[in-house]
Coordinates of N, CA, C and O in Angstrom, one line a residue:
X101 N 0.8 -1.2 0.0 CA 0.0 0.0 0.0 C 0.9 1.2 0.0 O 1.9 1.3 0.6
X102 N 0.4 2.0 -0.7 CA 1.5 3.1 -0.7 C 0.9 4.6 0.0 O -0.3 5.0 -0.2
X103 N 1.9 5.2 0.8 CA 1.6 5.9 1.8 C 1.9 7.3 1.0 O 2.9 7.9 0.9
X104 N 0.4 7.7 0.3 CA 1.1 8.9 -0.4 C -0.6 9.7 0.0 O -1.7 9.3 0.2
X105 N -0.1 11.3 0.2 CA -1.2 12.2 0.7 C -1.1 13.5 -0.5 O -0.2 13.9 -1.1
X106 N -2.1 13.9 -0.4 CA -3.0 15.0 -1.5 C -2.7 16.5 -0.6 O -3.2 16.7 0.5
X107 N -1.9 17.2 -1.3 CA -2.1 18.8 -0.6 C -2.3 19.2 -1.7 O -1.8 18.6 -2.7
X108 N -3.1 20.7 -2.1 CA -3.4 21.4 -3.0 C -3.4 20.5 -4.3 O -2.4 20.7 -5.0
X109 N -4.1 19.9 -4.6 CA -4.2 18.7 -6.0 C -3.0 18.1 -6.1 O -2.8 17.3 -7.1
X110 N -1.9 18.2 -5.2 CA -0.8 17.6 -6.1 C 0.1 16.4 -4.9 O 0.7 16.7 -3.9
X111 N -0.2 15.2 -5.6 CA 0.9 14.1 -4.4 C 1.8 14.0 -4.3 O 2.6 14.1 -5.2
X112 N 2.3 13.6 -2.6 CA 3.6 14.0 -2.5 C 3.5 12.1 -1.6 O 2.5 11.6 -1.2
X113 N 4.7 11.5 -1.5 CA 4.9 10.9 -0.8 C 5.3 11.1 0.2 O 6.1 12.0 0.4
X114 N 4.7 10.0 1.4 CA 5.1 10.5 3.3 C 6.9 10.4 3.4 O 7.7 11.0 4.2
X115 N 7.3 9.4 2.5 CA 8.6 8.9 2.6 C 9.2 10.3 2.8 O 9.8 10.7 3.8
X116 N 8.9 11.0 1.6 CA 9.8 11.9 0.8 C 9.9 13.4 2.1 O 10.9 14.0 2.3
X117 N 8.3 13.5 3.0 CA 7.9 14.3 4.1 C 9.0 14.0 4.9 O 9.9 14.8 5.0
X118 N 8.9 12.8 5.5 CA 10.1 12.4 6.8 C 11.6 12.6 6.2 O 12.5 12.9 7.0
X119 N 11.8 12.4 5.1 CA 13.4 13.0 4.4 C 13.5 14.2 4.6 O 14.6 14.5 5.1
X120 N 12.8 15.0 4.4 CA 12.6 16.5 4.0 C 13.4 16.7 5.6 O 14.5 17.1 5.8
X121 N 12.2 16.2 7.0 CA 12.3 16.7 8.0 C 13.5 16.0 8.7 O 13.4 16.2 9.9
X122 N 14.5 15.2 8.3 CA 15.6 14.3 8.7 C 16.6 15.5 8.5 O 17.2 16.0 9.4
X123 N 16.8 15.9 7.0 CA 17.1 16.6 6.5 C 17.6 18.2 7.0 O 18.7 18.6 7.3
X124 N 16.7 18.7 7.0 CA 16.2 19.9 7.9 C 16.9 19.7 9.3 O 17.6 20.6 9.9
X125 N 16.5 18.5 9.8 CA 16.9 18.6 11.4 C 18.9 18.7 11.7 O 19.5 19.2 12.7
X126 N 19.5 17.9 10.3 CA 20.5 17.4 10.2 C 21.5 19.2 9.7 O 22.6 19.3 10.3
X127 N 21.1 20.0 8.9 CA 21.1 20.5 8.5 C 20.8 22.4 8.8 O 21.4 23.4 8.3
X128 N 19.9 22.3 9.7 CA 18.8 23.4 9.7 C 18.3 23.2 11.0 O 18.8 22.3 11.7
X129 N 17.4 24.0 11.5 CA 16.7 23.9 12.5 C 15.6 23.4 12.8 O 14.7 23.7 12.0
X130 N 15.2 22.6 13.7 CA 13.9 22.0 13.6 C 13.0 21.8 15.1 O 13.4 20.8 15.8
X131 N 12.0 22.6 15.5 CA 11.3 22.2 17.0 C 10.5 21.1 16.8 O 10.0 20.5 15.8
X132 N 10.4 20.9 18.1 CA 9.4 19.4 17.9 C 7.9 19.9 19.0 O 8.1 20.9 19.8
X133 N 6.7 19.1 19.0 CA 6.1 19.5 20.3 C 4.9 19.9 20.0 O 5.4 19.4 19.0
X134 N 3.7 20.4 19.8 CA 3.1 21.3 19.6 C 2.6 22.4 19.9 O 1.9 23.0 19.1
X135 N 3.2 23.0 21.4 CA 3.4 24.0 22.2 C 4.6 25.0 21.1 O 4.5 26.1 20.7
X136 N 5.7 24.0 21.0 CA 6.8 24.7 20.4 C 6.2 25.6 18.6 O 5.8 26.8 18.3
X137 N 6.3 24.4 18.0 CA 4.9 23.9 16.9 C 3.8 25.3 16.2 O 3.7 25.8 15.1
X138 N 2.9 25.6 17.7 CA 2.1 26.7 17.9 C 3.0 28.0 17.5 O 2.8 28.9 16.6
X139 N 3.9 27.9 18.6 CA 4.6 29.7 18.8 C 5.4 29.7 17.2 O 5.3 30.6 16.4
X140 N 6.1 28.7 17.1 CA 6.2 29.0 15.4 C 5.9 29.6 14.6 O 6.6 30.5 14.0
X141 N 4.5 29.1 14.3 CA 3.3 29.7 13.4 C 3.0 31.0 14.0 O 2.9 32.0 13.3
X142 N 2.9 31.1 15.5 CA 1.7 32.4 15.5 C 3.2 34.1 15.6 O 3.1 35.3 15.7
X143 N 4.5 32.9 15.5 CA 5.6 34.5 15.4 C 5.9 34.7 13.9 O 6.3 35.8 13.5
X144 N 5.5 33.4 13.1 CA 5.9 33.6 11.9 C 7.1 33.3 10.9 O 7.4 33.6 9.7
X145 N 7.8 32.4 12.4 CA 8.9 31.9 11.7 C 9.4 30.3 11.1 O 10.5 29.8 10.8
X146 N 8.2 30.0 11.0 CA 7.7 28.2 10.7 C 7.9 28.2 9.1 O 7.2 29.0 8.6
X147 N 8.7 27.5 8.2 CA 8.9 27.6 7.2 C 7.5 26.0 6.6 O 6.8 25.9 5.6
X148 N 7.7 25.2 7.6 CA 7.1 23.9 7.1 C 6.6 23.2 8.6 O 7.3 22.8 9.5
X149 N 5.1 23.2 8.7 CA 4.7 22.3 9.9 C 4.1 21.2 8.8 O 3.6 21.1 7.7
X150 N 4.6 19.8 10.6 CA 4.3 18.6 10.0 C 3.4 17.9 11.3 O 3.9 17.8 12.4
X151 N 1.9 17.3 10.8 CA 1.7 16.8 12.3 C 1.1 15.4 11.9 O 1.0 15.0 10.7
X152 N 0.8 14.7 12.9 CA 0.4 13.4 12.8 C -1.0 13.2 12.8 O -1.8 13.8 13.5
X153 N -1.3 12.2 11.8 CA -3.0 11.9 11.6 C -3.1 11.0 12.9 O -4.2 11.1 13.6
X154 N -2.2 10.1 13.4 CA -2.6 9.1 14.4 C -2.5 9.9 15.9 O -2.0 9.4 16.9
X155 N -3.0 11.1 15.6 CA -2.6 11.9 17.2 C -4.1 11.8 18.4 O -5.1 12.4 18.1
X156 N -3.8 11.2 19.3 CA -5.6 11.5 19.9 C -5.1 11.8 21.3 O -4.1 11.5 21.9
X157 N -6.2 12.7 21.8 CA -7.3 13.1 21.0 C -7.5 14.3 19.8 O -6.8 15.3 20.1
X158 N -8.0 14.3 19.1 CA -7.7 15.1 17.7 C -7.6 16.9 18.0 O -7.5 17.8 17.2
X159 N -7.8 16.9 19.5 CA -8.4 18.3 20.0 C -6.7 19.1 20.1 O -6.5 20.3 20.0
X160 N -5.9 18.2 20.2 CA -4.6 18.4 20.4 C -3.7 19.2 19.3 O -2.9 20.0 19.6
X161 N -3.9 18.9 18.3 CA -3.0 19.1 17.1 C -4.4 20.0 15.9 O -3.9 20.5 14.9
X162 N -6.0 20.0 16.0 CA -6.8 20.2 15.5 C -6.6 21.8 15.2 O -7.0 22.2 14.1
X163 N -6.0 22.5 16.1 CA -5.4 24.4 15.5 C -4.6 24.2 14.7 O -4.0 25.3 14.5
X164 N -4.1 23.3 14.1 CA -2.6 23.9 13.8 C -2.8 23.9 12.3 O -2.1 24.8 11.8
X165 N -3.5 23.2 11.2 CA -4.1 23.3 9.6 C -4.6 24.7 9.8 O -4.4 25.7 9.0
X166 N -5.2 24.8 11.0 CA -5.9 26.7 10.7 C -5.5 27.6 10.9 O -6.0 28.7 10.5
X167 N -4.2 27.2 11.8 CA -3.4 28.5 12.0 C -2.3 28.7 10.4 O -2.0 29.7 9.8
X168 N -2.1 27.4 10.2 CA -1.4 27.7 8.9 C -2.1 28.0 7.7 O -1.4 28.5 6.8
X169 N -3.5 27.9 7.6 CA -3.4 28.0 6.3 C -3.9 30.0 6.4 O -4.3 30.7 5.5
X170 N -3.8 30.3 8.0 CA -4.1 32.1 7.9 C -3.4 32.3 8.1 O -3.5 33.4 8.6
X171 N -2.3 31.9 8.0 CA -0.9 32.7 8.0 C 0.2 32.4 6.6 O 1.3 32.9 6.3
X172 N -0.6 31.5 5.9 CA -0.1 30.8 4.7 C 1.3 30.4 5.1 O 2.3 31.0 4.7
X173 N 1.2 29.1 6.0 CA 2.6 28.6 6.1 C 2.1 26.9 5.7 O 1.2 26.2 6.0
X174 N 3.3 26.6 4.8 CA 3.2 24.9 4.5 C 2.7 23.9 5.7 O 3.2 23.7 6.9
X175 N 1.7 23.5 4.9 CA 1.2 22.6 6.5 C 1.0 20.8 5.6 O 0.2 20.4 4.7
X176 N 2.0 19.9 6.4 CA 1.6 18.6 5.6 C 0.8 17.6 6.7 O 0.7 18.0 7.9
X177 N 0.4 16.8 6.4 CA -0.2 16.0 7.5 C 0.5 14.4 7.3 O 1.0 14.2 6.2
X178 N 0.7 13.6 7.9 CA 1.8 12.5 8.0 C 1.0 11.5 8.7 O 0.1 11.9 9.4
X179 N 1.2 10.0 8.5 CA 0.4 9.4 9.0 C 0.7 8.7 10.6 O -0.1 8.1 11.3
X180 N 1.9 9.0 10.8 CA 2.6 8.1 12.1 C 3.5 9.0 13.1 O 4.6 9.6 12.7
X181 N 3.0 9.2 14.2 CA 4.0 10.0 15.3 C 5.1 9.2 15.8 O 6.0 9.8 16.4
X182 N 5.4 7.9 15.6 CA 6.0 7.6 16.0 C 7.7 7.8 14.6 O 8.9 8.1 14.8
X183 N 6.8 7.4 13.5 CA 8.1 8.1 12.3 C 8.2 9.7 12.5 O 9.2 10.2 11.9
X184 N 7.5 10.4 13.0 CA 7.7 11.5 13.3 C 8.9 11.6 13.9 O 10.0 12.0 13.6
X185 N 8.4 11.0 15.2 CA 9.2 10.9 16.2 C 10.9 10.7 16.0 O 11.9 11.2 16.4
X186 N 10.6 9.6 15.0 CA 12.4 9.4 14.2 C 12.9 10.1 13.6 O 14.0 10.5 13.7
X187 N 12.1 10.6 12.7 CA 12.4 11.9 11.8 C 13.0 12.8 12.2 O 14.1 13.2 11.7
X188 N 12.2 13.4 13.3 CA 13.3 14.7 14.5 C 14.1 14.3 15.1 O 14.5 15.1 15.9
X189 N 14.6 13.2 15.2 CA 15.7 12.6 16.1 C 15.7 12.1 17.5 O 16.7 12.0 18.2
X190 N 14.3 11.9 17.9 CA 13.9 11.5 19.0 C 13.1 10.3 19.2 O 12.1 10.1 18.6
X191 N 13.6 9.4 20.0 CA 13.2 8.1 20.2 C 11.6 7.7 20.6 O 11.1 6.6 20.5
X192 N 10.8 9.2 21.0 CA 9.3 8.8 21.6 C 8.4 10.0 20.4 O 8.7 11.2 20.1
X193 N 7.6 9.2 20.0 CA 6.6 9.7 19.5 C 6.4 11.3 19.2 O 6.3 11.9 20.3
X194 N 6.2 12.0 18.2 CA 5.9 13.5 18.2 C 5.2 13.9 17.8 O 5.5 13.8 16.6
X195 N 4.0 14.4 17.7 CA 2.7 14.9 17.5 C 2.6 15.8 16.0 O 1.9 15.6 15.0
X196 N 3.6 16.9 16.3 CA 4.1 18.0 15.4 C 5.2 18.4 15.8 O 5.6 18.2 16.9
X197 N 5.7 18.9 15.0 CA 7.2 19.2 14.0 C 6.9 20.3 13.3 O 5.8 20.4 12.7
X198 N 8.1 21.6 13.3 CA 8.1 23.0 12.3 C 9.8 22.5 12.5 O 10.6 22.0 13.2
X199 N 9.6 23.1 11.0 CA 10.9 23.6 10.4 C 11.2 25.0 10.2 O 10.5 25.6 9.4
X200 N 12.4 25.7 11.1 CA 12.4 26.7 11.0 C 13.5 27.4 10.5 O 13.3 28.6 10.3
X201 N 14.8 26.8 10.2 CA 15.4 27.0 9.3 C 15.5 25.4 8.5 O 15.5 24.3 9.1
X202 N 15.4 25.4 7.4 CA 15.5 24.5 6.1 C 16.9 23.9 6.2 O 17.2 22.7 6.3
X203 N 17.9 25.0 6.2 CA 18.8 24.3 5.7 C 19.6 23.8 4.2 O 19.9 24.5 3.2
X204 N 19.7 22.2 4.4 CA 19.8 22.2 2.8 C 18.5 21.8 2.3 O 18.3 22.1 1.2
X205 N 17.4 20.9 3.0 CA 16.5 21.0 2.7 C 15.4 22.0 2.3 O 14.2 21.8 2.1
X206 N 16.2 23.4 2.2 CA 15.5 24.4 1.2 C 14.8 24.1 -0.2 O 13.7 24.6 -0.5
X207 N 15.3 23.5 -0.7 CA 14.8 23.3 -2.6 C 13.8 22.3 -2.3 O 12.9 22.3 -3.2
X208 N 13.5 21.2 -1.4 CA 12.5 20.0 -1.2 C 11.2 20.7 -0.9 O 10.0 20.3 -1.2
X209 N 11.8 22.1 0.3 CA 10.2 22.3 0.5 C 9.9 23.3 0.2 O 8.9 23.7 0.7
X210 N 10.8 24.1 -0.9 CA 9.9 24.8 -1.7 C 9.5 24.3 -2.6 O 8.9 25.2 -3.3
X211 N 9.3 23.1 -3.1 CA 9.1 22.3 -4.3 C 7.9 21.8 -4.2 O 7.3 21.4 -5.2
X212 N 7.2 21.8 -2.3 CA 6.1 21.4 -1.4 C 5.1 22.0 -2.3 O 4.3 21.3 -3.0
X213 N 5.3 23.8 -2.2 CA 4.8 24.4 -2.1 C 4.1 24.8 -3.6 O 3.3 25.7 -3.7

């Protein structure tokens, strides 16, 4: 089964998401958390939020598509916190993830967009 998700008409694979954010963390800066996640978005310095579909309860992570899409910051949705969780370099599960410096991962997620 292939793990691929729809933003603005166009598919992207999840693989390609958690690279992006490996990438980024290796490279660039990256918070984890959704507290952290939040202040991101609402200062305006979030280049790319990423959160988890398997997050409950959904009340948790449910602001963060609406904060981004009124502030027009890239928002992807991913299917697993716990690949999250690897992705940022942390052994326990992550809910959401911003990228706030790219790094070399610059050209991947403007390519998102």
């Amino acid at each position: 089964m292939s793990e691929d998700i729809t933003l603005f008409s166009v598919t992207y694979n999840m693989t390609d998401i958690y690279k992006i954010i490996e990438k980024a963390r290796k490279t660039g800066k990256v918070e984890k958390g959704t507290n952290e996640v939040t202040k991101a978005i609402e200062r305006g310095t979030a280049k790319l939020v990423v959160y988890a579909a398997d997050v409950e309860p959904k009340e948790i992570i449910q602001h963060i598509p609406i904060l981004c899409k009124e502030k027009k910051i890239l928002c992807q949705e991913v299917d697993n916190r716990q690949k999250l969780g690897i992705a940022v370099g942390i052994s326990v599960p992550a809910s959401s993830v911003v990228v706030i410096n790219a790094g070399e991962a610059e050209s991947e997620i403007n390519s998102l967009k």
